[in-house]
């Protein structure tokens, strides 16, 4: 059969177009949505639980999770550099827990300019260019801590606060909630001193020792994060002190000290749910689905009375090995 020149050109163009379509289809099949999840730190059990929740959401939504964070919460520049790397990598979305609310405005705005949806979790930020904010109701958590201190001290006494780091939105909200609730409901309880533990167990230990020495008539301590609570508990234990300690967050060490009586109670979050929700919302943003501007997760007070309740136990002990693998695996 003979074809005209026009027929040859037409058939060739059709074949070329078909090849392009097949290549594009293959590219679409090969692309898998990638969500970067950036914590403030990577070592604490809190952040490991966030990681596990993020992985669960990744499995459920069939997306890849890239987890990367600095070694500690004071490495603001390191965390910002990780976010810059994820922007340059052109991931589909980023979920980040900003370690400083003002410093992170620059990188969050840059991600938004690159059309990368950003979910903020754990701590707030001085920017509106994010799709969703997922966090514990930290102010309410501080109020829970104040109510517990007021109860165990009988509404009167002298206490100190071990704060976390300057500029951390989540811990600042806890400290504000604690302070305001205490002043409103328990005016006979005096806050003698407030110092930063700088998200360090060792520094929190030293700060606690110094305040115990400076205030021999101290009745109570409130700490606004895990490392501060652990450092304070260690100081009380070493001195055999009867000062009452109310802290924030949970870890195997903190729960052991709670059972031993060195810690009266801790206000806990649900970091697993936080990580899961942050990734869920990031996936929605990638698909251009509507997302709420903020999602608050309720805090919970845990003490010796409810420690072994089934719902508390499930929140305290998520199956990290299931999602993150066993150590060394």
PDB file of C-alpha atoms in Angstrom:
ATOM      1  CA  UNK A   1       0.000   0.000   0.000  1.00  0.00           C
ATOM      2  CA  UNK A   2       1.259   3.472  -0.825  1.00  0.00           C
ATOM      3  CA  UNK A   3       0.889   6.495   1.436  1.00  0.00           C
ATOM      4  CA  UNK A   4       1.032  10.101   0.499  1.00  0.00           C
ATOM      5  CA  UNK A   5       3.663  12.330   2.047  1.00  0.00           C
ATOM      6  CA  UNK A   6       0.966  13.923   4.174  1.00  0.00           C
ATOM      7  CA  UNK A   7      -0.130  10.557   5.468  1.00  0.00           C
ATOM      8  CA  UNK A   8       3.456   9.698   6.488  1.00  0.00           C
ATOM      9  CA  UNK A   9       3.769  12.991   8.362  1.00  0.00           C
ATOM     10  CA  UNK A  10       0.393  12.521  10.039  1.00  0.00           C
ATOM     11  CA  UNK A  11       1.166   8.972  11.124  1.00  0.00           C
ATOM     12  CA  UNK A  12       4.596  10.020  12.374  1.00  0.00           C
ATOM     13  CA  UNK A  13       3.130  12.863  14.404  1.00  0.00           C
ATOM     14  CA  UNK A  14       0.537  10.540  15.889  1.00  0.00           C
ATOM     15  CA  UNK A  15       3.216   8.042  16.891  1.00  0.00           C
ATOM     16  CA  UNK A  16       5.342  10.784  18.442  1.00  0.00           C
ATOM     17  CA  UNK A  17       2.386  12.129  20.390  1.00  0.00           C
ATOM     18  CA  UNK A  18       1.598   8.631  21.606  1.00  0.00           C
ATOM     19  CA  UNK A  19       5.175   8.197  22.824  1.00  0.00           C
ATOM     20  CA  UNK A  20       4.978  11.481  24.739  1.00  0.00           C
ATOM     21  CA  UNK A  21       1.733  10.396  26.384  1.00  0.00           C
ATOM     22  CA  UNK A  22       3.214   7.041  27.368  1.00  0.00           C
ATOM     23  CA  UNK A  23       6.317   8.702  28.830  1.00  0.00           C
ATOM     24  CA  UNK A  24       4.188  11.192  30.784  1.00  0.00           C
ATOM     25  CA  UNK A  25       1.976   8.400  32.065  1.00  0.00           C
ATOM     26  CA  UNK A  26       5.041   6.497  33.209  1.00  0.00           C
ATOM     27  CA  UNK A  27       6.348   9.616  34.963  1.00  0.00           C
ATOM     28  CA  UNK A  28       3.037  10.071  36.762  1.00  0.00           C
ATOM     29  CA  UNK A  29       3.049   6.456  37.877  1.00  0.00           C
ATOM     30  CA  UNK A  30       6.641   6.773  39.083  1.00  0.00           C
ATOM     31  CA  UNK A  31       6.051   9.936  41.149  1.00  0.00           C
ATOM     32  CA  UNK A  32       5.130   9.335  44.765  1.00  0.00           C
ATOM     33  CA  UNK A  33       4.147  12.196  47.029  1.00  0.00           C
ATOM     34  CA  UNK A  34       6.926  13.069  49.472  1.00  0.00           C
ATOM     35  CA  UNK A  35       6.223  14.826  52.773  1.00  0.00           C
ATOM     36  CA  UNK A  36       9.165  16.215  54.752  1.00  0.00           C
ATOM     37  CA  UNK A  37       8.611  16.116  58.518  1.00  0.00           C
ATOM     38  CA  UNK A  38      11.025  18.262  60.525  1.00  0.00           C
ATOM     39  CA  UNK A  39      11.073  18.084  64.354  1.00  0.00           C
ATOM     40  CA  UNK A  40      12.792  20.465  66.763  1.00  0.00           C
ATOM     41  CA  UNK A  41      15.030  17.596  67.884  1.00  0.00           C
ATOM     42  CA  UNK A  42      15.405  13.908  67.203  1.00  0.00           C
ATOM     43  CA  UNK A  43      16.516  12.212  70.418  1.00  0.00           C
ATOM     44  CA  UNK A  44      13.652  12.744  72.894  1.00  0.00           C
ATOM     45  CA  UNK A  45      10.944  10.091  73.154  1.00  0.00           C
ATOM     46  CA  UNK A  46       8.435  12.851  72.373  1.00  0.00           C
ATOM     47  CA  UNK A  47       9.884  13.393  68.901  1.00  0.00           C
ATOM     48  CA  UNK A  48      10.226   9.664  68.304  1.00  0.00           C
ATOM     49  CA  UNK A  49       6.487   9.381  68.973  1.00  0.00           C
ATOM     50  CA  UNK A  50       5.806  12.224  66.524  1.00  0.00           C
ATOM     51  CA  UNK A  51       7.935  10.332  63.980  1.00  0.00           C
ATOM     52  CA  UNK A  52       5.953   7.124  64.509  1.00  0.00           C
ATOM     53  CA  UNK A  53       2.655   8.961  64.008  1.00  0.00           C
ATOM     54  CA  UNK A  54       3.980  10.558  60.828  1.00  0.00           C
ATOM     55  CA  UNK A  55       5.031   7.151  59.502  1.00  0.00           C
ATOM     56  CA  UNK A  56       1.567   5.733  60.232  1.00  0.00           C
ATOM     57  CA  UNK A  57      -0.037   8.527  58.238  1.00  0.00           C
ATOM     58  CA  UNK A  58       2.462   7.933  55.450  1.00  0.00           C
ATOM     59  CA  UNK A  59       1.429   4.285  55.284  1.00  0.00           C
ATOM     60  CA  UNK A  60      -2.275   5.138  55.412  1.00  0.00           C
ATOM     61  CA  UNK A  61      -2.000   7.811  52.708  1.00  0.00           C
ATOM     62  CA  UNK A  62       0.568   5.924  50.592  1.00  0.00           C
ATOM     63  CA  UNK A  63       3.101   8.763  50.649  1.00  0.00           C
ATOM     64  CA  UNK A  64       6.820   8.839  51.416  1.00  0.00           C
ATOM     65  CA  UNK A  65       7.940  10.429  54.690  1.00  0.00           C
ATOM     66  CA  UNK A  66      11.342  12.108  54.935  1.00  0.00           C
ATOM     67  CA  UNK A  67      12.174  12.644  58.614  1.00  0.00           C
ATOM     68  CA  UNK A  68      15.091  14.902  59.517  1.00  0.00           C
ATOM     69  CA  UNK A  69      15.775  17.099  62.515  1.00  0.00           C
ATOM     70  CA  UNK A  70      18.621  18.635  64.531  1.00  0.00           C
ATOM     71  CA  UNK A  71      20.106  16.821  67.548  1.00  0.00           C
ATOM     72  CA  UNK A  72      18.604  19.245  70.075  1.00  0.00           C
ATOM     73  CA  UNK A  73      16.020  22.008  70.374  1.00  0.00           C
ATOM     74  CA  UNK A  74      18.572  24.804  70.727  1.00  0.00           C
ATOM     75  CA  UNK A  75      20.011  24.240  67.230  1.00  0.00           C
ATOM     76  CA  UNK A  76      17.729  26.752  65.525  1.00  0.00           C
ATOM     77  CA  UNK A  77      20.118  27.375  62.625  1.00  0.00           C
ATOM     78  CA  UNK A  78      20.500  23.641  62.036  1.00  0.00           C
ATOM     79  CA  UNK A  79      16.752  23.100  61.857  1.00  0.00           C
ATOM     80  CA  UNK A  80      16.343  26.050  59.491  1.00  0.00           C
ATOM     81  CA  UNK A  81      19.041  24.612  57.225  1.00  0.00           C
ATOM     82  CA  UNK A  82      17.192  21.286  57.095  1.00  0.00           C
ATOM     83  CA  UNK A  83      14.073  23.115  55.965  1.00  0.00           C
ATOM     84  CA  UNK A  84      16.065  25.003  53.312  1.00  0.00           C
ATOM     85  CA  UNK A  85      17.329  21.637  52.054  1.00  0.00           C
ATOM     86  CA  UNK A  86      13.778  20.283  51.796  1.00  0.00           C
ATOM     87  CA  UNK A  87      12.660  23.370  49.881  1.00  0.00           C
ATOM     88  CA  UNK A  88      15.555  22.979  47.435  1.00  0.00           C
ATOM     89  CA  UNK A  89      14.715  19.293  47.115  1.00  0.00           C
ATOM     90  CA  UNK A  90      11.206  20.369  46.051  1.00  0.00           C
ATOM     91  CA  UNK A  91       9.312  17.983  48.307  1.00  0.00           C
ATOM     92  CA  UNK A  92       5.537  18.050  47.888  1.00  0.00           C
ATOM     93  CA  UNK A  93       4.837  19.422  51.385  1.00  0.00           C
ATOM     94  CA  UNK A  94       6.614  20.172  54.654  1.00  0.00           C
ATOM     95  CA  UNK A  95       5.450  19.638  58.242  1.00  0.00           C
ATOM     96  CA  UNK A  96       7.729  21.524  60.627  1.00  0.00           C
ATOM     97  CA  UNK A  97       7.886  22.185  64.374  1.00  0.00           C
ATOM     98  CA  UNK A  98       9.626  25.594  64.489  1.00  0.00           C
ATOM     99  CA  UNK A  99      12.080  25.970  67.356  1.00  0.00           C
ATOM    100  CA  UNK A 100      11.798  29.768  67.206  1.00  0.00           C
ATOM    101  CA  UNK A 101       8.596  31.496  66.168  1.00  0.00           C
ATOM    102  CA  UNK A 102      10.226  34.604  64.680  1.00  0.00           C
ATOM    103  CA  UNK A 103      13.331  33.082  63.071  1.00  0.00           C
ATOM    104  CA  UNK A 104      11.337  30.523  61.090  1.00  0.00           C
ATOM    105  CA  UNK A 105       9.184  33.127  59.370  1.00  0.00           C
ATOM    106  CA  UNK A 106      11.848  33.493  56.664  1.00  0.00           C
ATOM    107  CA  UNK A 107      11.993  29.817  55.660  1.00  0.00           C
ATOM    108  CA  UNK A 108       8.236  29.270  55.937  1.00  0.00           C
ATOM    109  CA  UNK A 109       7.638  32.268  53.670  1.00  0.00           C
ATOM    110  CA  UNK A 110      10.240  30.920  51.252  1.00  0.00           C
ATOM    111  CA  UNK A 111       8.494  27.532  51.112  1.00  0.00           C
ATOM    112  CA  UNK A 112       5.177  29.245  50.443  1.00  0.00           C
ATOM    113  CA  UNK A 113       6.773  31.282  47.646  1.00  0.00           C
ATOM    114  CA  UNK A 114       8.001  27.995  46.145  1.00  0.00           C
ATOM    115  CA  UNK A 115       4.394  26.713  46.268  1.00  0.00           C
ATOM    116  CA  UNK A 116       5.256  24.055  48.836  1.00  0.00           C
ATOM    117  CA  UNK A 117       2.417  23.701  51.393  1.00  0.00           C
ATOM    118  CA  UNK A 118       3.629  23.999  54.991  1.00  0.00           C
ATOM    119  CA  UNK A 119       1.951  22.481  58.041  1.00  0.00           C
ATOM    120  CA  UNK A 120       3.157  23.949  61.332  1.00  0.00           C
ATOM    121  CA  UNK A 121       2.994  21.571  64.286  1.00  0.00           C
ATOM    122  CA  UNK A 122       3.797  21.677  68.006  1.00  0.00           C
ATOM    123  CA  UNK A 123       4.796  25.385  68.108  1.00  0.00           C
ATOM    124  CA  UNK A 124       3.384  28.483  66.469  1.00  0.00           C
ATOM    125  CA  UNK A 125       5.111  30.914  64.129  1.00  0.00           C
ATOM    126  CA  UNK A 126       5.027  34.618  63.236  1.00  0.00           C
ATOM    127  CA  UNK A 127       3.695  34.000  59.737  1.00  0.00           C
ATOM    128  CA  UNK A 128       0.310  33.253  58.211  1.00  0.00           C
ATOM    129  CA  UNK A 129       1.729  31.487  55.163  1.00  0.00           C
ATOM    130  CA  UNK A 130       0.965  27.969  56.337  1.00  0.00           C
ATOM    131  CA  UNK A 131      -2.011  25.737  55.635  1.00  0.00           C
ATOM    132  CA  UNK A 132      -2.654  24.264  59.100  1.00  0.00           C
ATOM    133  CA  UNK A 133      -1.337  24.545  62.652  1.00  0.00           C
ATOM    134  CA  UNK A 134      -1.489  21.281  64.637  1.00  0.00           C
ATOM    135  CA  UNK A 135      -0.602  21.443  68.320  1.00  0.00           C
ATOM    136  CA  UNK A 136      -1.448  20.558  71.869  1.00  0.00           C
ATOM    137  CA  UNK A 137      -3.546  23.218  73.560  1.00  0.00           C
ATOM    138  CA  UNK A 138      -0.436  24.285  75.453  1.00  0.00           C
ATOM    139  CA  UNK A 139      -2.050  27.148  77.341  1.00  0.00           C
ATOM    140  CA  UNK A 140      -4.643  24.713  78.695  1.00  0.00           C
ATOM    141  CA  UNK A 141      -1.798  22.351  79.586  1.00  0.00           C
ATOM    142  CA  UNK A 142      -0.216  25.066  81.698  1.00  0.00           C
ATOM    143  CA  UNK A 143      -3.560  25.641  83.400  1.00  0.00           C
ATOM    144  CA  UNK A 144      -3.787  21.916  84.234  1.00  0.00           C
ATOM    145  CA  UNK A 145      -0.342  22.118  85.817  1.00  0.00           C
ATOM    146  CA  UNK A 146      -1.324  25.146  87.904  1.00  0.00           C
ATOM    147  CA  UNK A 147      -4.520  23.483  89.108  1.00  0.00           C
ATOM    148  CA  UNK A 148      -2.520  20.449  90.228  1.00  0.00           C
ATOM    149  CA  UNK A 149       0.083  22.573  92.032  1.00  0.00           C
ATOM    150  CA  UNK A 150      -2.694  24.489  93.777  1.00  0.00           C
ATOM    151  CA  UNK A 151      -4.362  21.270  94.875  1.00  0.00           C
ATOM    152  CA  UNK A 152      -1.290  19.477  96.262  1.00  0.00           C
ATOM    153  CA  UNK A 153      -0.059  22.602  98.076  1.00  0.00           C
ATOM    154  CA  UNK A 154      -3.456  23.324  99.594  1.00  0.00           C
ATOM    155  CA  UNK A 155      -3.678  26.683  97.844  1.00  0.00           C
ATOM    156  CA  UNK A 156      -0.641  28.280  99.500  1.00  0.00           C
ATOM    157  CA  UNK A 157       3.138  28.085  99.399  1.00  0.00           C
ATOM    158  CA  UNK A 158       6.243  29.063  97.466  1.00  0.00           C
ATOM    159  CA  UNK A 159       7.262  27.657  94.101  1.00  0.00           C
ATOM    160  CA  UNK A 160       9.696  28.143  91.222  1.00  0.00           C
ATOM    161  CA  UNK A 161       9.388  27.565  87.480  1.00  0.00           C
ATOM    162  CA  UNK A 162      11.913  25.893  85.208  1.00  0.00           C
ATOM    163  CA  UNK A 163      11.131  27.174  81.751  1.00  0.00           C
ATOM    164  CA  UNK A 164      12.433  25.681  78.507  1.00  0.00           C
ATOM    165  CA  UNK A 165      13.985  28.105  75.999  1.00  0.00           C
ATOM    166  CA  UNK A 166      13.354  31.727  75.011  1.00  0.00           C
ATOM    167  CA  UNK A 167      11.277  32.037  71.839  1.00  0.00           C
ATOM    168  CA  UNK A 168       9.655  28.597  71.925  1.00  0.00           C
ATOM    169  CA  UNK A 169       5.959  29.245  71.275  1.00  0.00           C
ATOM    170  CA  UNK A 170       4.626  25.975  72.709  1.00  0.00           C
ATOM    171  CA  UNK A 171       6.522  26.078  75.997  1.00  0.00           C
ATOM    172  CA  UNK A 172       5.931  29.812  76.400  1.00  0.00           C
ATOM    173  CA  UNK A 173       2.181  29.161  76.101  1.00  0.00           C
ATOM    174  CA  UNK A 174       2.424  26.503  78.834  1.00  0.00           C
ATOM    175  CA  UNK A 175       4.335  28.875  81.094  1.00  0.00           C
ATOM    176  CA  UNK A 176       1.840  31.683  80.469  1.00  0.00           C
ATOM    177  CA  UNK A 177      -1.129  29.390  81.101  1.00  0.00           C
ATOM    178  CA  UNK A 178       0.435  28.125  84.323  1.00  0.00           C
ATOM    179  CA  UNK A 179       1.314  31.576  85.620  1.00  0.00           C
ATOM    180  CA  UNK A 180      -2.046  33.168  84.846  1.00  0.00           C
ATOM    181  CA  UNK A 181      -4.091  30.269  86.227  1.00  0.00           C
ATOM    182  CA  UNK A 182      -2.027  30.176  89.416  1.00  0.00           C
ATOM    183  CA  UNK A 183      -2.426  33.911  90.019  1.00  0.00           C
ATOM    184  CA  UNK A 184      -6.164  33.781  89.295  1.00  0.00           C
ATOM    185  CA  UNK A 185      -7.072  30.745  91.399  1.00  0.00           C
ATOM    186  CA  UNK A 186      -4.314  30.491  93.992  1.00  0.00           C
ATOM    187  CA  UNK A 187      -3.125  34.007  94.916  1.00  0.00           C
ATOM    188  CA  UNK A 188      -1.527  32.678  98.114  1.00  0.00           C
ATOM    189  CA  UNK A 189       0.995  30.669  96.075  1.00  0.00           C
ATOM    190  CA  UNK A 190       4.048  32.795  95.314  1.00  0.00           C
ATOM    191  CA  UNK A 191       6.371  32.226  92.330  1.00  0.00           C
ATOM    192  CA  UNK A 192       9.804  33.021  93.770  1.00  0.00           C
ATOM    193  CA  UNK A 193      11.900  32.511  90.650  1.00  0.00           C
ATOM    194  CA  UNK A 194      11.738  31.553  86.963  1.00  0.00           C
ATOM    195  CA  UNK A 195      14.770  30.267  85.048  1.00  0.00           C
ATOM    196  CA  UNK A 196      15.476  28.566  81.732  1.00  0.00           C
ATOM    197  CA  UNK A 197      16.721  24.987  81.589  1.00  0.00           C
ATOM    198  CA  UNK A 198      17.522  25.464  77.872  1.00  0.00           C
ATOM    199  CA  UNK A 199      15.990  22.097  76.892  1.00  0.00           C
ATOM    200  CA  UNK A 200      18.910  20.384  78.635  1.00  0.00           C
ATOM    201  CA  UNK A 201      18.645  17.791  81.410  1.00  0.00           C
ATOM    202  CA  UNK A 202      22.065  18.765  82.774  1.00  0.00           C
ATOM    203  CA  UNK A 203      21.325  22.489  82.795  1.00  0.00           C
ATOM    204  CA  UNK A 204      17.875  21.929  84.301  1.00  0.00           C
ATOM    205  CA  UNK A 205      19.499  19.841  87.041  1.00  0.00           C
ATOM    206  CA  UNK A 206      21.954  22.644  87.813  1.00  0.00           C
ATOM    207  CA  UNK A 207      19.232  25.305  87.752  1.00  0.00           C
ATOM    208  CA  UNK A 208      17.083  23.244  90.136  1.00  0.00           C
ATOM    209  CA  UNK A 209      19.978  22.681  92.532  1.00  0.00           C
ATOM    210  CA  UNK A 210      20.718  26.411  92.573  1.00  0.00           C
ATOM    211  CA  UNK A 211      17.089  27.312  93.279  1.00  0.00           C
ATOM    212  CA  UNK A 212      16.773  24.667  96.007  1.00  0.00           C
ATOM    213  CA  UNK A 213      19.846  26.175  97.652  1.00  0.00           C
ATOM    214  CA  UNK A 214      18.599  29.751  97.256  1.00  0.00           C
ATOM    215  CA  UNK A 215      15.097  29.007  98.569  1.00  0.00           C
ATOM    216  CA  UNK A 216      15.213  26.692 101.561  1.00  0.00           C
ATOM    217  CA  UNK A 217      11.465  27.155 102.164  1.00  0.00           C
ATOM    218  CA  UNK A 218      10.461  26.018  98.667  1.00  0.00           C
ATOM    219  CA  UNK A 219       7.274  23.925  98.375  1.00  0.00           C
ATOM    220  CA  UNK A 220       6.895  23.211  94.670  1.00  0.00           C
ATOM    221  CA  UNK A 221       8.387  23.257  91.172  1.00  0.00           C
ATOM    222  CA  UNK A 222       6.718  23.479  87.770  1.00  0.00           C
ATOM    223  CA  UNK A 223       8.632  22.486  84.620  1.00  0.00           C
ATOM    224  CA  UNK A 224       7.391  23.159  81.098  1.00  0.00           C
ATOM    225  CA  UNK A 225       9.030  20.321  79.155  1.00  0.00           C
ATOM    226  CA  UNK A 226      10.521  16.823  79.340  1.00  0.00           C
ATOM    227  CA  UNK A 227      14.195  17.685  79.862  1.00  0.00           C
ATOM    228  CA  UNK A 228      13.375  20.270  82.522  1.00  0.00           C
ATOM    229  CA  UNK A 229      11.193  17.788  84.393  1.00  0.00           C
ATOM    230  CA  UNK A 230      13.860  15.082  84.250  1.00  0.00           C
ATOM    231  CA  UNK A 231      16.605  17.428  85.454  1.00  0.00           C
ATOM    232  CA  UNK A 232      14.455  18.710  88.322  1.00  0.00           C
ATOM    233  CA  UNK A 233      13.464  15.182  89.368  1.00  0.00           C
ATOM    234  CA  UNK A 234      17.111  14.152  89.421  1.00  0.00           C
ATOM    235  CA  UNK A 235      17.994  17.116  91.646  1.00  0.00           C
ATOM    236  CA  UNK A 236      15.174  16.312  94.087  1.00  0.00           C
ATOM    237  CA  UNK A 237      16.165  12.653  94.153  1.00  0.00           C
ATOM    238  CA  UNK A 238      19.829  13.416  94.854  1.00  0.00           C
ATOM    239  CA  UNK A 239      18.847  15.632  97.789  1.00  0.00           C
ATOM    240  CA  UNK A 240      16.026  13.453  99.067  1.00  0.00           C
ATOM    241  CA  UNK A 241      13.847  16.562  98.840  1.00  0.00           C
ATOM    242  CA  UNK A 242      10.114  16.565  99.604  1.00  0.00           C
ATOM    243  CA  UNK A 243       9.436  19.507  97.261  1.00  0.00           C
ATOM    244  CA  UNK A 244       6.489  18.703  94.996  1.00  0.00           C
ATOM    245  CA  UNK A 245       7.228  18.538  91.265  1.00  0.00           C
ATOM    246  CA  UNK A 246       4.686  18.954  88.471  1.00  0.00           C
ATOM    247  CA  UNK A 247       6.153  18.599  84.995  1.00  0.00           C
ATOM    248  CA  UNK A 248       5.338  18.358  81.331  1.00  0.00           C
ATOM    249  CA  UNK A 249       5.644  15.500  78.808  1.00  0.00           C
ATOM    250  CA  UNK A 250       6.449  11.857  79.398  1.00  0.00           C
ATOM    251  CA  UNK A 251       9.315   9.423  78.938  1.00  0.00           C
ATOM    252  CA  UNK A 252      10.226   6.077  80.531  1.00  0.00           C
ATOM    253  CA  UNK A 253      12.482   7.937  82.980  1.00  0.00           C
ATOM    254  CA  UNK A 254       9.788  10.431  83.973  1.00  0.00           C
ATOM    255  CA  UNK A 255       7.197   7.700  84.470  1.00  0.00           C
ATOM    256  CA  UNK A 256       9.622   5.726  86.650  1.00  0.00           C
ATOM    257  CA  UNK A 257      10.230   8.832  88.774  1.00  0.00           C
ATOM    258  CA  UNK A 258       6.482   9.444  88.976  1.00  0.00           C
ATOM    259  CA  UNK A 259       5.894   5.919  90.254  1.00  0.00           C
ATOM    260  CA  UNK A 260       8.754   6.353  92.733  1.00  0.00           C
ATOM    261  CA  UNK A 261       7.199   9.574  94.035  1.00  0.00           C
ATOM    262  CA  UNK A 262       9.853  12.080  92.948  1.00  0.00           C
ATOM    263  CA  UNK A 263       7.403  13.546  90.448  1.00  0.00           C
ATOM    264  CA  UNK A 264       3.840  14.211  91.573  1.00  0.00           C
ATOM    265  CA  UNK A 265       2.345  14.471  88.097  1.00  0.00           C
ATOM    266  CA  UNK A 266       3.008  15.347  84.473  1.00  0.00           C
ATOM    267  CA  UNK A 267       0.891  17.048  81.847  1.00  0.00           C
ATOM    268  CA  UNK A 268       1.144  14.883  78.761  1.00  0.00           C
ATOM    269  CA  UNK A 269       0.554  15.488  75.088  1.00  0.00           C
ATOM    270  CA  UNK A 270      -0.293  13.042  72.319  1.00  0.00           C
ATOM    271  CA  UNK A 271       2.791  13.306  70.079  1.00  0.00           C
ATOM    272  CA  UNK A 272       1.854  10.222  68.057  1.00  0.00           C
ATOM    273  CA  UNK A 273      -1.491  11.805  67.140  1.00  0.00           C
ATOM    274  CA  UNK A 274       0.249  15.105  66.461  1.00  0.00           C
ATOM    275  CA  UNK A 275       2.615  13.543  63.918  1.00  0.00           C
ATOM    276  CA  UNK A 276      -0.189  11.564  62.311  1.00  0.00           C
ATOM    277  CA  UNK A 277      -2.464  14.614  62.038  1.00  0.00           C
ATOM    278  CA  UNK A 278       0.299  16.873  60.695  1.00  0.00           C
ATOM    279  CA  UNK A 279       0.989  14.495  57.807  1.00  0.00           C
ATOM    280  CA  UNK A 280      -2.735  13.894  57.183  1.00  0.00           C
ATOM    281  CA  UNK A 281      -3.216  17.647  56.752  1.00  0.00           C
ATOM    282  CA  UNK A 282      -0.104  17.968  54.580  1.00  0.00           C
ATOM    283  CA  UNK A 283      -1.468  15.300  52.232  1.00  0.00           C
ATOM    284  CA  UNK A 284      -4.788  17.147  52.025  1.00  0.00           C
ATOM    285  CA  UNK A 285      -2.926  20.337  51.133  1.00  0.00           C
ATOM    286  CA  UNK A 286      -1.011  18.559  48.354  1.00  0.00           C
ATOM    287  CA  UNK A 287      -4.349  17.383  46.931  1.00  0.00           C
ATOM    288  CA  UNK A 288      -5.710  20.934  47.318  1.00  0.00           C
ATOM    289  CA  UNK A 289      -8.360  19.781  49.764  1.00  0.00           C
ATOM    290  CA  UNK A 290      -9.719  22.161  52.381  1.00  0.00           C
ATOM    291  CA  UNK A 291      -7.860  22.140  55.710  1.00  0.00           C
ATOM    292  CA  UNK A 292      -8.718  23.893  59.002  1.00  0.00           C
ATOM    293  CA  UNK A 293      -6.396  26.743  59.957  1.00  0.00           C
ATOM    294  CA  UNK A 294      -5.709  25.193  63.361  1.00  0.00           C
ATOM    295  CA  UNK A 295      -6.216  21.885  65.149  1.00  0.00           C
ATOM    296  CA  UNK A 296      -5.729  21.719  68.924  1.00  0.00           C
ATOM    297  CA  UNK A 297      -5.166  18.382  70.674  1.00  0.00           C
ATOM    298  CA  UNK A 298      -6.238  18.215  74.355  1.00  0.00           C
ATOM    299  CA  UNK A 299      -3.578  17.774  77.077  1.00  0.00           C
ATOM    300  CA  UNK A 300      -4.007  15.311  79.942  1.00  0.00           C
ATOM    301  CA  UNK A 301      -2.782  15.281  83.554  1.00  0.00           C
ATOM    302  CA  UNK A 302      -1.218  11.982  84.619  1.00  0.00           C
ATOM    303  CA  UNK A 303      -0.418  11.013  88.198  1.00  0.00           C
ATOM    304  CA  UNK A 304      -0.208   7.845  90.288  1.00  0.00           C
ATOM    305  CA  UNK A 305      -4.004   7.637  90.441  1.00  0.00           C
ATOM    306  CA  UNK A 306      -4.645   7.272  86.699  1.00  0.00           C
ATOM    307  CA  UNK A 307      -1.267   6.081  85.397  1.00  0.00           C
ATOM    308  CA  UNK A 308      -2.465   2.527  84.790  1.00  0.00           C
ATOM    309  CA  UNK A 309      -5.793   3.411  83.174  1.00  0.00           C
ATOM    310  CA  UNK A 310      -6.066   1.759  79.758  1.00  0.00           C
ATOM    311  CA  UNK A 311      -6.614   5.006  77.823  1.00  0.00           C
ATOM    312  CA  UNK A 312      -3.696   6.697  79.568  1.00  0.00           C
ATOM    313  CA  UNK A 313      -1.481   3.663  78.983  1.00  0.00           C
ATOM    314  CA  UNK A 314      -2.291   3.652  75.253  1.00  0.00           C
ATOM    315  CA  UNK A 315      -1.334   7.321  74.954  1.00  0.00           C
ATOM    316  CA  UNK A 316       1.862   6.938  76.969  1.00  0.00           C
ATOM    317  CA  UNK A 317       3.149   3.854  75.177  1.00  0.00           C
ATOM    318  CA  UNK A 318       2.593   4.008  71.396  1.00  0.00           C
ATOM    319  CA  UNK A 319       4.075   1.066  69.498  1.00  0.00           C
ATOM    320  CA  UNK A 320       7.235   2.794  68.274  1.00  0.00           C
ATOM    321  CA  UNK A 321       8.863  -0.442  67.119  1.00  0.00           C
ATOM    322  CA  UNK A 322       5.944  -1.131  64.782  1.00  0.00           C
ATOM    323  CA  UNK A 323       6.494   2.113  62.894  1.00  0.00           C
ATOM    324  CA  UNK A 324      10.178   2.895  63.417  1.00  0.00           C
ATOM    325  CA  UNK A 325      11.632  -0.605  63.700  1.00  0.00           C
ATOM    326  CA  UNK A 326      13.560  -2.132  66.576  1.00  0.00           C
ATOM    327  CA  UNK A 327      16.839  -0.533  67.674  1.00  0.00           C
ATOM    328  CA  UNK A 328      19.634  -1.718  65.427  1.00  0.00           C
ATOM    329  CA  UNK A 329      17.269  -3.077  62.774  1.00  0.00           C
TER     330      UNK A 329
END
